[in-house]
Coordinates of C-alpha atoms and ligand atoms in Angstrom, one line a residue:
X1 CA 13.9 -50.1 25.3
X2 CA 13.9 -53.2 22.8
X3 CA 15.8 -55.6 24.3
X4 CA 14.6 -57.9 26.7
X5 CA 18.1 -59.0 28.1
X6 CA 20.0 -55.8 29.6
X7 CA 23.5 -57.9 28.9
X8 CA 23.2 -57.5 25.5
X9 CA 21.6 -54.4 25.5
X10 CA 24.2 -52.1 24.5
X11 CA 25.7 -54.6 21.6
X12 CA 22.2 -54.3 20.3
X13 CA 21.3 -51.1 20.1
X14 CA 22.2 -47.9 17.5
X15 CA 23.6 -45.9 19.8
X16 CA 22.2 -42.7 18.4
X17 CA 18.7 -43.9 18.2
X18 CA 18.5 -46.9 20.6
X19 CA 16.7 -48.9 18.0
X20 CA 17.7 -52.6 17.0
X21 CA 21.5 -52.8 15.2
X22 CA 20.8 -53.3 11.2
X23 CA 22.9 -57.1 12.1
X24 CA 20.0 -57.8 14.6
X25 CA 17.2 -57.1 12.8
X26 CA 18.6 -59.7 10.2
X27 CA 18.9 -62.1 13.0
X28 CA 15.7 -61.7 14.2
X29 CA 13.8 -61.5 11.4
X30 CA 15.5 -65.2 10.6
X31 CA 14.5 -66.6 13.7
X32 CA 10.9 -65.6 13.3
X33 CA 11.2 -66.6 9.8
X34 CA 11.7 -70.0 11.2
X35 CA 8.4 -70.6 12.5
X36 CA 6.6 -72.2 9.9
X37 CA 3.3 -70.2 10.7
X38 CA 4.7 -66.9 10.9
X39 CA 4.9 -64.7 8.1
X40 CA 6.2 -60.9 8.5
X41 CA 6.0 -58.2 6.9
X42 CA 9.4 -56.1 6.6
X43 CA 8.6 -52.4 6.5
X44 CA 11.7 -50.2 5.0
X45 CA 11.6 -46.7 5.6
X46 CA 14.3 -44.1 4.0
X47 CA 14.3 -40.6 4.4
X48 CA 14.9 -38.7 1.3
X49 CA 18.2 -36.5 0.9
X50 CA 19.3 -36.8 4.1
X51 CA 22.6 -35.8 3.4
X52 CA 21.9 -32.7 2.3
X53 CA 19.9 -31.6 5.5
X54 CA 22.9 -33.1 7.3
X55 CA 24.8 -30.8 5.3
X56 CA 22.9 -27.7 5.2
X57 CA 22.0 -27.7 9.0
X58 CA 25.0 -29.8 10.4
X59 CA 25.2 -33.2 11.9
X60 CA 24.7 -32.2 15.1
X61 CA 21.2 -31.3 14.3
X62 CA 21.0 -33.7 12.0
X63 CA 21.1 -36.6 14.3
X64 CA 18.4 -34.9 16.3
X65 CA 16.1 -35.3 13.0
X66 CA 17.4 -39.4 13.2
X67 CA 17.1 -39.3 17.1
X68 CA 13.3 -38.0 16.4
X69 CA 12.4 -40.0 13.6
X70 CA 13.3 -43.2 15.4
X71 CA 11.2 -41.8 18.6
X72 CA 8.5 -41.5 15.9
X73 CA 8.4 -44.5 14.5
X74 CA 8.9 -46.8 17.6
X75 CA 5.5 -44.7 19.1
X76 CA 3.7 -45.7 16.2
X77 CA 4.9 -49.3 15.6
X78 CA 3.1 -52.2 17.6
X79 CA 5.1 -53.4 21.3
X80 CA 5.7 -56.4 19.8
X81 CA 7.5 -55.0 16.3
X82 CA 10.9 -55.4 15.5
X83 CA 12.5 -52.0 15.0
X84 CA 15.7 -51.2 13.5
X85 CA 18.2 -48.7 12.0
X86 CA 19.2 -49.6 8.6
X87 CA 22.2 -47.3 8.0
X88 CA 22.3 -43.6 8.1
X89 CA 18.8 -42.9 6.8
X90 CA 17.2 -45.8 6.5
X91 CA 14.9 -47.7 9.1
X92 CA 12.9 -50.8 9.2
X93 CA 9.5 -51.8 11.3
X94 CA 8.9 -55.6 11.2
X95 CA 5.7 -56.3 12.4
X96 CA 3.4 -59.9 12.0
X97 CA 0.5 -60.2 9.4
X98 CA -2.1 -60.0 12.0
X99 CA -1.4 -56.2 11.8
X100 CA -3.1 -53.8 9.7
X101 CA -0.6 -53.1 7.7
X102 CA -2.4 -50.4 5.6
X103 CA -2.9 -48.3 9.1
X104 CA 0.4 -48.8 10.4
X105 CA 1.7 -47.4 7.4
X106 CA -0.1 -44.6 6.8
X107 CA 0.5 -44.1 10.4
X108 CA 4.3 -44.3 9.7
X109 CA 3.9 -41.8 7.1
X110 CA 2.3 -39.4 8.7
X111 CA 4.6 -39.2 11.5
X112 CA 6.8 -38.9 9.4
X113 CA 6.0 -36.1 7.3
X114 CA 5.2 -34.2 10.3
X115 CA 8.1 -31.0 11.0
X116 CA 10.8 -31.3 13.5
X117 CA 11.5 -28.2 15.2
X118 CA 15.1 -28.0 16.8
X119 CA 17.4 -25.4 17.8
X120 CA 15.6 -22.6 15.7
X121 CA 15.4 -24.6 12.6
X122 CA 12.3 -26.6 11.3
X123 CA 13.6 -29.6 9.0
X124 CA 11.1 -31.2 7.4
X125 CA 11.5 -34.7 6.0
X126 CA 10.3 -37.1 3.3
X127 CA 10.6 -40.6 3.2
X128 CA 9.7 -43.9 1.0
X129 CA 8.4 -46.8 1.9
X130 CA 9.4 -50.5 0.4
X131 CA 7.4 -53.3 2.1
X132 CA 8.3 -57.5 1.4
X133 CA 5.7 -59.9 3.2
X134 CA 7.4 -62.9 4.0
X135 CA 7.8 -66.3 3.1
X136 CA 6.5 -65.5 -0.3
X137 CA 8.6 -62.5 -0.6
X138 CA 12.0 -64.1 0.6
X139 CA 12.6 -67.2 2.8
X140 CA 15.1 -66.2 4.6
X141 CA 15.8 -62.4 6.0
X142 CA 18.5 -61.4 3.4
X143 CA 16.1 -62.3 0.5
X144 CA 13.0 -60.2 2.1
X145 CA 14.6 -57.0 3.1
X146 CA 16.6 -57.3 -0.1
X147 CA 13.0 -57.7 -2.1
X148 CA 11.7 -54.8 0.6
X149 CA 14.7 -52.6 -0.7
X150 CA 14.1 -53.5 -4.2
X151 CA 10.4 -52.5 -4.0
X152 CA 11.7 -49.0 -1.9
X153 CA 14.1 -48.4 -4.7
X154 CA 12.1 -48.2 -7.3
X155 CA 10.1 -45.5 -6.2
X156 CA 10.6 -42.5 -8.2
X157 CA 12.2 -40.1 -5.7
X158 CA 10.2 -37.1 -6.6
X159 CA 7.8 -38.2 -4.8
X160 CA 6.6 -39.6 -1.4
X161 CA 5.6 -42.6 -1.9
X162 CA 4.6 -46.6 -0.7
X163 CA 5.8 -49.4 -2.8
X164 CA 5.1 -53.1 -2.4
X165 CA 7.6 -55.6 -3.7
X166 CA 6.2 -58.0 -6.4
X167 CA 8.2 -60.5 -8.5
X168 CA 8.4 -58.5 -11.3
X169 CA 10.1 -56.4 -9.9
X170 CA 13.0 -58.6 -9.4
X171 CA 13.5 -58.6 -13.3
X172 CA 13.7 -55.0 -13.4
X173 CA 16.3 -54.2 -10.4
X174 CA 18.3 -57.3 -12.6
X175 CA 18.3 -55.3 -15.6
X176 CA 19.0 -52.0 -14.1
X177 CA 21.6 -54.1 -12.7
X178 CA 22.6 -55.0 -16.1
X179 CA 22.3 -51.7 -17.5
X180 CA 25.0 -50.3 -14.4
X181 CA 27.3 -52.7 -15.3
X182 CA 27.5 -52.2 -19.2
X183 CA 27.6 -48.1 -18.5
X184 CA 30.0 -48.7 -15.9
X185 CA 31.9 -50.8 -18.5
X186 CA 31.5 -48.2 -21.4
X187 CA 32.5 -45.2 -19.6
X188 CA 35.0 -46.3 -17.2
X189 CA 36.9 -49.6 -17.3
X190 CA 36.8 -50.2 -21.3
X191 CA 38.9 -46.6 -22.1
X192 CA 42.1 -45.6 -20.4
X193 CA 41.7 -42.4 -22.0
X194 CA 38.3 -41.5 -21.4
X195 CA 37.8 -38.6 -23.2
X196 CA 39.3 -39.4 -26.6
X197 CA 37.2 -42.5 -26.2
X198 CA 34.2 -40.6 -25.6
X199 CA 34.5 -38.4 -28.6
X200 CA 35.5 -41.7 -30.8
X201 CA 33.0 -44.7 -29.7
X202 CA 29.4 -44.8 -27.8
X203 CA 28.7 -41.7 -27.0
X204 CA 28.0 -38.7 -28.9
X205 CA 25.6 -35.1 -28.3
X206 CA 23.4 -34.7 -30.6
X207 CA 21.2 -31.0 -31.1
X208 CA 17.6 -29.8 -31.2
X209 CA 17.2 -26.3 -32.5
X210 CA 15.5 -23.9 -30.7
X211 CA 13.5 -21.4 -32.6
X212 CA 12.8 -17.5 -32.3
X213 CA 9.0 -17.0 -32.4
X214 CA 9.9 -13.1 -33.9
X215 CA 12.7 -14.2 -35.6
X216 CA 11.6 -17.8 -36.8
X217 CA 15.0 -18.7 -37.0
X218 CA 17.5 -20.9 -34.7
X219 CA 18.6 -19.0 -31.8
X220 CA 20.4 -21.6 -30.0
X221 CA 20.5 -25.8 -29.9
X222 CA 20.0 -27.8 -26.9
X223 CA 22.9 -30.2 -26.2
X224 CA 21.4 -33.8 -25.3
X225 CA 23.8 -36.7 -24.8
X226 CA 22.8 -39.9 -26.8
X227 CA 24.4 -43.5 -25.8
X228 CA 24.3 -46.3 -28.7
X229 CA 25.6 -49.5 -27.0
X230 CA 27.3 -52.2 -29.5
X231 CA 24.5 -55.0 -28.4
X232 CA 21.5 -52.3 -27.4
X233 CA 21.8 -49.6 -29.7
X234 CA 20.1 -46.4 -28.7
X235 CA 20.0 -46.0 -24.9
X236 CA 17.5 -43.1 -23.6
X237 CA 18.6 -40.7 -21.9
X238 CA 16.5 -40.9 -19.3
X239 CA 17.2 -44.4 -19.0
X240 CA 21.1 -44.1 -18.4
X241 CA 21.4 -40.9 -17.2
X242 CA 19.7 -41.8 -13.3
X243 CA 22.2 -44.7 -13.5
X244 CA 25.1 -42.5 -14.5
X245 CA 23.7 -40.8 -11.3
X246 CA 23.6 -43.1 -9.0
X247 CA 26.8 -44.9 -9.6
X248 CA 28.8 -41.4 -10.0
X249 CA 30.0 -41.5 -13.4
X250 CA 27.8 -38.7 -14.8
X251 CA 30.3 -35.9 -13.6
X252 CA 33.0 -37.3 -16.1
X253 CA 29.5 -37.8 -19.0
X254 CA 28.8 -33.9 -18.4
X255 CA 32.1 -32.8 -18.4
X256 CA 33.3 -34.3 -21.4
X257 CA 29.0 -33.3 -23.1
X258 CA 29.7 -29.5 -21.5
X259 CA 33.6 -29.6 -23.5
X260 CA 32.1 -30.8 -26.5
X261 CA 28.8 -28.6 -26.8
X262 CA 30.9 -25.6 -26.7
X263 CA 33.3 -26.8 -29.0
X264 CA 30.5 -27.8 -32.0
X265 CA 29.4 -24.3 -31.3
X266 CA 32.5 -22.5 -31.5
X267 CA 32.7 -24.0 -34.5
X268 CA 29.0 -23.2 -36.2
X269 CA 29.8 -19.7 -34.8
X270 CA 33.0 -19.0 -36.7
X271 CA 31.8 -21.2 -39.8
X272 CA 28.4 -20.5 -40.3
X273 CA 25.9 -17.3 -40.5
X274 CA 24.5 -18.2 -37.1
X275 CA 27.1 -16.1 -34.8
X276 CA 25.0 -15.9 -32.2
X277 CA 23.6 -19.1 -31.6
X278 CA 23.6 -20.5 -28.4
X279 CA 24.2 -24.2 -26.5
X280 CA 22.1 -25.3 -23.6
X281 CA 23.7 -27.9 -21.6
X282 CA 21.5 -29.8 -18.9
X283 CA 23.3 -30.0 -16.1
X284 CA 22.9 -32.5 -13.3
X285 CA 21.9 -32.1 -9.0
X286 CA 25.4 -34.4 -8.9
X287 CA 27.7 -31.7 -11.0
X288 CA 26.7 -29.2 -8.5
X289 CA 27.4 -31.0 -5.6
X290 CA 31.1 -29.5 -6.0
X291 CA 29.8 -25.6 -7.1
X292 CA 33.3 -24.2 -7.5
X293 CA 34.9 -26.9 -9.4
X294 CA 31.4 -26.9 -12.0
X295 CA 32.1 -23.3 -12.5
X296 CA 35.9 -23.6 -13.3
X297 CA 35.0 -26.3 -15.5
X298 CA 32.7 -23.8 -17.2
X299 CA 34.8 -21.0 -17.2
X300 CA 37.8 -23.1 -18.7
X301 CA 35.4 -24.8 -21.6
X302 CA 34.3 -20.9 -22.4
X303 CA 37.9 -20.1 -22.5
X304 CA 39.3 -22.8 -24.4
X305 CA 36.6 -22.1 -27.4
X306 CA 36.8 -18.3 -27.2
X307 CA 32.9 -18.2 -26.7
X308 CA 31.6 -15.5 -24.8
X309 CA 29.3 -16.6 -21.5
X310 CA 25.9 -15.4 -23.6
X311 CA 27.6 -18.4 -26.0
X312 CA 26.0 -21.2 -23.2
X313 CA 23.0 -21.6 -21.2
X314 CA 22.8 -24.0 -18.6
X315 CA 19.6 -26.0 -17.9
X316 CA 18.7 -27.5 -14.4
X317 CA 15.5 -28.6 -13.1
X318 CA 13.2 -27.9 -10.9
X319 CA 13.8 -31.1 -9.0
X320 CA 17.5 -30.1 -8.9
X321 CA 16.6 -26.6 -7.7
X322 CA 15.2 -28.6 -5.0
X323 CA 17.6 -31.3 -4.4
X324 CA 20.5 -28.7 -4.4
X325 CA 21.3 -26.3 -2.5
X326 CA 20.2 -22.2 -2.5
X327 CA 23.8 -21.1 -2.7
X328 CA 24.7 -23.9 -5.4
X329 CA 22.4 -22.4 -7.7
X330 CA 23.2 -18.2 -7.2
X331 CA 26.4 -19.6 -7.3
X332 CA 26.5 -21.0 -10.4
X333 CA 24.1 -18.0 -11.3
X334 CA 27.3 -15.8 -10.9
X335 CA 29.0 -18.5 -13.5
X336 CA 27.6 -15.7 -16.0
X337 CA 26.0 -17.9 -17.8
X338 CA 22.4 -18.2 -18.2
X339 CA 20.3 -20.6 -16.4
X340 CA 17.2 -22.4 -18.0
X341 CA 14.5 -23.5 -15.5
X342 CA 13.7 -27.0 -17.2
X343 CA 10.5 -29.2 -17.6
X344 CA 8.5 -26.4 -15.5
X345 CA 5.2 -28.2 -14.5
X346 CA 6.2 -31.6 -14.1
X347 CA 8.1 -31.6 -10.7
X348 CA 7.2 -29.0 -7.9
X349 CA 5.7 -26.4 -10.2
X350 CA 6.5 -24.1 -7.1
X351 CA 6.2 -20.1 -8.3
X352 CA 8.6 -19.3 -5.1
X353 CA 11.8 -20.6 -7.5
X354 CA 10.3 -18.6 -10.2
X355 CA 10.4 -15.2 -8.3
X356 CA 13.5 -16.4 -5.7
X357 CA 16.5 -17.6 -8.4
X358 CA 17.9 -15.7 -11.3
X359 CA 16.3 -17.6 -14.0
X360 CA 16.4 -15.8 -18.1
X361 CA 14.3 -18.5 -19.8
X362 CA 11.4 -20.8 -17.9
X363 CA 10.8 -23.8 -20.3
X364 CA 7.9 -25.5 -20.2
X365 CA 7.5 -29.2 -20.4
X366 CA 6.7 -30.7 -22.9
X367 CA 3.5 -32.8 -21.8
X368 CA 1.6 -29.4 -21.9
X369 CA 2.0 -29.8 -25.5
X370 CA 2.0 -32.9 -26.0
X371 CA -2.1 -33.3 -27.1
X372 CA -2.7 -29.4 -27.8
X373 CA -4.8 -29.5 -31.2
X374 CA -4.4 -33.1 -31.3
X375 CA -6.7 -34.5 -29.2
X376 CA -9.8 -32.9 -27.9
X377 CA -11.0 -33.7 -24.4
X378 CA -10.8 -32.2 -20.8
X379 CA -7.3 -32.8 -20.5
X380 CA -6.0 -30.6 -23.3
X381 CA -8.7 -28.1 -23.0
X382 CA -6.9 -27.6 -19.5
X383 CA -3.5 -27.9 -20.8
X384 CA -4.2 -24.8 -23.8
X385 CA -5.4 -22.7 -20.4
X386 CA -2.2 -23.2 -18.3
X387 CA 0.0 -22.6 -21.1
X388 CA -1.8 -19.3 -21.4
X389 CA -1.4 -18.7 -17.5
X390 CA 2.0 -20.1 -17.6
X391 CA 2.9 -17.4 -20.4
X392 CA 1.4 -14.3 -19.0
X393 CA 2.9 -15.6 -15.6
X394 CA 6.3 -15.4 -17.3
X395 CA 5.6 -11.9 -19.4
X396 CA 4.3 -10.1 -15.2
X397 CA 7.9 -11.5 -14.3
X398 CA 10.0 -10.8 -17.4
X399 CA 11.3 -14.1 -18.2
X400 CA 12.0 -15.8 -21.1
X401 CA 10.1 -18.8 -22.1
X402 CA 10.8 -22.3 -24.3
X403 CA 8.1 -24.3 -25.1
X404 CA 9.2 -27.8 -25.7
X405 CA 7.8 -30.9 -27.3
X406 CA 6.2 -28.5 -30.5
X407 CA 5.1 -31.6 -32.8
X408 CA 2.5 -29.5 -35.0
X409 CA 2.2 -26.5 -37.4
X410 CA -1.1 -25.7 -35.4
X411 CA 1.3 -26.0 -32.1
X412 CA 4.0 -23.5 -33.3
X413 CA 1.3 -21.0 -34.2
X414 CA -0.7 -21.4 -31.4
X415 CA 2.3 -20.7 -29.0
X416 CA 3.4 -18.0 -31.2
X417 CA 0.6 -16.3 -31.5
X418 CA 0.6 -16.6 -27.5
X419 CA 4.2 -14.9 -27.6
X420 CA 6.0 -17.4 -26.2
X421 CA 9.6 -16.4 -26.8
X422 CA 11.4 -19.8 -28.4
X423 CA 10.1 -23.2 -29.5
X424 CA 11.4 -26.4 -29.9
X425 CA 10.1 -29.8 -30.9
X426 CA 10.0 -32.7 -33.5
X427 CA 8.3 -29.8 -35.7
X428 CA 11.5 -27.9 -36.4
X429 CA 13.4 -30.9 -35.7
X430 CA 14.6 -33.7 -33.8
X431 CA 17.8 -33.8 -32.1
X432 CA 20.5 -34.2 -34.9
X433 CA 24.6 -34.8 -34.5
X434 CA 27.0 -31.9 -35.0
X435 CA 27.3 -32.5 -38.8
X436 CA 23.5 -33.3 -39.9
X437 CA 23.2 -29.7 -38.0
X438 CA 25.2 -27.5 -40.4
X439 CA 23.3 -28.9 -43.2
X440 CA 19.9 -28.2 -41.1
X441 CA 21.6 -24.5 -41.0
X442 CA 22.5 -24.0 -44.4
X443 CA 18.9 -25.1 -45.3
X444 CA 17.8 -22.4 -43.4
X445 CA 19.8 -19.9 -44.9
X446 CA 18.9 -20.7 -48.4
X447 CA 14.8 -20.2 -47.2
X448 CA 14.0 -19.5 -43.5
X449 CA 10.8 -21.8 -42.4
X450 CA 8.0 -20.0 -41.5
X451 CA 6.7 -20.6 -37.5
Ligands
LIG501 P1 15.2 -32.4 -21.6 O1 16.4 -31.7 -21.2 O2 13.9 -31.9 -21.2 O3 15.3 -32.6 -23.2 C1 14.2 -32.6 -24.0 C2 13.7 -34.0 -24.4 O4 12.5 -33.9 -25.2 C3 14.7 -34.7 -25.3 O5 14.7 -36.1 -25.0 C4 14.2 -34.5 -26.7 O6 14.6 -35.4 -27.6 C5 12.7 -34.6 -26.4 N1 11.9 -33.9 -27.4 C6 12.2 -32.7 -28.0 N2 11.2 -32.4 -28.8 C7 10.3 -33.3 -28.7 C8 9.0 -33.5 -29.4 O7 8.6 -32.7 -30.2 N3 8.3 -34.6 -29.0 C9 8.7 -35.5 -28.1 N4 8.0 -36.5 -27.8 N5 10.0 -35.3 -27.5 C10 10.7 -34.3 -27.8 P2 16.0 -36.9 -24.7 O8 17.1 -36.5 -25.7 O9 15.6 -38.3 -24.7 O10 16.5 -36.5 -23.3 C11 15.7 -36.8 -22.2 C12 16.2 -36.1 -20.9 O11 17.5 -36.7 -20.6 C13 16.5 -34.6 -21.2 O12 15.3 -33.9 -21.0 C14 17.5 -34.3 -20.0 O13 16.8 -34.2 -18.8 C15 18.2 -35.6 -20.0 N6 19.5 -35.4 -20.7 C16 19.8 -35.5 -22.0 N7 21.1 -35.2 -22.2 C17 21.7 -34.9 -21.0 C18 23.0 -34.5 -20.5 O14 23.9 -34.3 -21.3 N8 23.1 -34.3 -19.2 C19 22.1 -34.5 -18.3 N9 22.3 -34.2 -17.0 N10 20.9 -34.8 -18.7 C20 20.6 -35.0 -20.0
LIG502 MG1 16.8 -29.8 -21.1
LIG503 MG1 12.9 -30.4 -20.7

């Protein structure tokens, strides 16, 4: 037990985990804070997509993962360390400098990784670490878990990971800040009519062709979304998109980019030679967090543009493969659409979701090509030799494959010659709006490019 008085005990404690109250850490920490020579570190600890295990093996069990994980971490803290439930996944150990800080926290890590087996299910868990060191961190305890929280939340999430805060951060969780407010402000608050105002002002899809390496022609255009702010002009994607994310507006961004992909297409369909080309749309862990309301919205978009399913492909991840769930994905696998596995390589590279989901086209990422035949060292050497293995991995499975990021003549034969099945990249063409696409088609029609 952590209390020392038995009174207050219960108005203390969590009362799932028994650990400190999130209220009591803060006063704790302040009163240690208030001895000039003692200067704490503040250890945050939040376990990755907690909700979803909750989810997928109920909260019953699911507070037996907290109830362990608090057990865990109180075994490995010091006696005298302040421990604490944050919220619903989120801890914190605060423990003075005269620890080893390096060894507690490869200690908490550890335990942390390690499985839980209960009731017939093993759940294992990730977690990330944001550590603050105080005074210099934060004077008071609201500044230094807040810098410790900074420092957790910038860790990228596909990893496991141990951040410490430092001041720069601080500038950049201000202008993410900055950067949630003015897409907040774009997409939601400045438009009563938010899809008319979509269509009209920042935002607007642009398309990258997709080539056939037998046909050398377009056989479909990836859909990507591009932002242009009035005072920052061009906002990448991968820049806004995590933030459309996080603060839940990228359901209404991919609805209205999954409306207007299969309109543009519709449209080249009926208006150009290229009746079969195809959209990809990427599609987001968050737009499959309701499956059946993603797959009406697909159905209805199909239906209002008289496309046929082959007409769209959608893209996800690997990381969303693994942030969603299994029944999300054959779910929307049943949409009859075609799913793209995107940016294999980068994130868990795992050949289980290869041979376990009902994938038609693997593409590869594009960092495999980045340096092929332009630089020569180790690196691309090994990069030429996985795109072979990834390629005849793909052709002993029968799936389709995209290479993306093709910058080069060399590149494009090199892959073709390979027989990878489509390319994309700067090479053909960047990603182009709806119109400067027609004219990229009727190009091609006049003299086809040769791969
Ligand atoms: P992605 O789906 O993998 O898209 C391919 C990215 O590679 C695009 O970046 C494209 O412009 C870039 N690219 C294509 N060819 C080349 C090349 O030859 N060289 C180089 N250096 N880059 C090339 P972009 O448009 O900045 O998009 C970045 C990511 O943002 C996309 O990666 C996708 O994950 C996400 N994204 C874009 N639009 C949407 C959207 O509508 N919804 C969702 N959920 N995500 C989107
Ligand atoms: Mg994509
Ligand atoms: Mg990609």
């Amino acid at each position: 037990m952590q209390t020392e008085n038995i009174g207050n005990q219960l108005q203390d404690e969590d009362p799932t985990t028994g650990l400190y109250r999130r209220e009591v850490v803060f006063s704790k920490l302040n009163e240690i804070l208030q001895h000039k020579d003692q200067s704490p570190f503040v250890i945050l600890i939040e376990i990755h997509r907690f909700k979803q295990i909750n989810d997928g093996i109920g909260p019953l069990i699911g507070d037996r993962v907290i109830k362990g994980f608090s057990k865990r971490l109180l075994k490995a803290a010091p006696d005298d360390a302040i421990v604490g439930r944050m919220g619903g996944d989120g801890f914190a150990v605060i423990v003075s400098t005269k620890n080893d800080i390096d060894d507690l926290v490869s200690t908490i890590q550890e335990v942390s990784h390690r499985p839980f087996s209960l009731g017939g299910n093993v759940v294992v868990v990730n977690s990330s670490i944001g550590i603050s060191v105080g005074p210099d961190d934060g004077e008071n305890a609201y500044d230094l878990i807040r810098a410790a929280d900074i420092a957790l939340h910038l860790i990228d999430r596909k990893s496991s990971a141990v951040n410490y805060f430092d001041k720069e951060m601080l500038d950049k969780a201000q202008s993410l800040q900055l950067l949630e407010n003015d897409l907040r402000y774009s997409v939601v608050l400045e438009q009563p009519d938010l899809l008319n105002a979509l269509s009209s002002n920042q935002f607007e899809v642009y398309y990258q062709p997709q080539i056939s390496t037998i046909t050398k022609l377009p056989i479909g255009v990836e859909a990507l979304l591009r932002w242009k702010h009035p005072e920052r002009g061009f906002v990448s994607p991968e820049e806004f998109i995590p933030v459309a994310e996080e603060i839940g507006v990228i359901n209404l961004l991919g609805a209205w980019v999954l409306k207007k992909a299969c309109a543009d297409i519709a449209h080249i369909r009926t208006t150009t030679n290229f009746l079969d080309l195809t959209v990809s749309v990427n599609v987001s862990p968050k737009q499959l967090e309701d499956i059946s309301s993603f797959v009406t919205q697909v159905k209805k978009a199909l239906l209002e543009f008289n496309l046929p399913p082959e007409a769209l492909k959608l893209e996800i991840t690997e990381n969303t493969v693994f942030n969603s769930k299994r029944s999300e994905i054959l779910t929307l696998a049943k949409s009859d659409c075609a799913l793209f596995l995107d940016d294999y390589g980068t994130g868990y590279s795992s050949m289980n979701v290869l041979r376990s989901f009902p994938f038609e086209n693997i593409k590869m990422d594009k960092v495999f090509v980045s340096d092929l035949f332009v630089e020569s060292n180790d690196e691309t050497e090994k990069g030429e030799k996985m795109i072979c293995a990834f390629q005849s991995l793909c052709n002993a499975l029968d799936l389709k494959t995209t290479i993306e990021g093709v910058e080069t003549k060399e590149q494009a034969e090199f892959l073709s010659n390979l027989g990878c099945d489509v390319l994309q990249g700067f090479y053909f063409s960047k990603p182009i709006p709806h119109n400067e696409l027609l004219n990229y088609l009727e190009n091609i029609e006049e003299g086809c490019r040769n791969v």
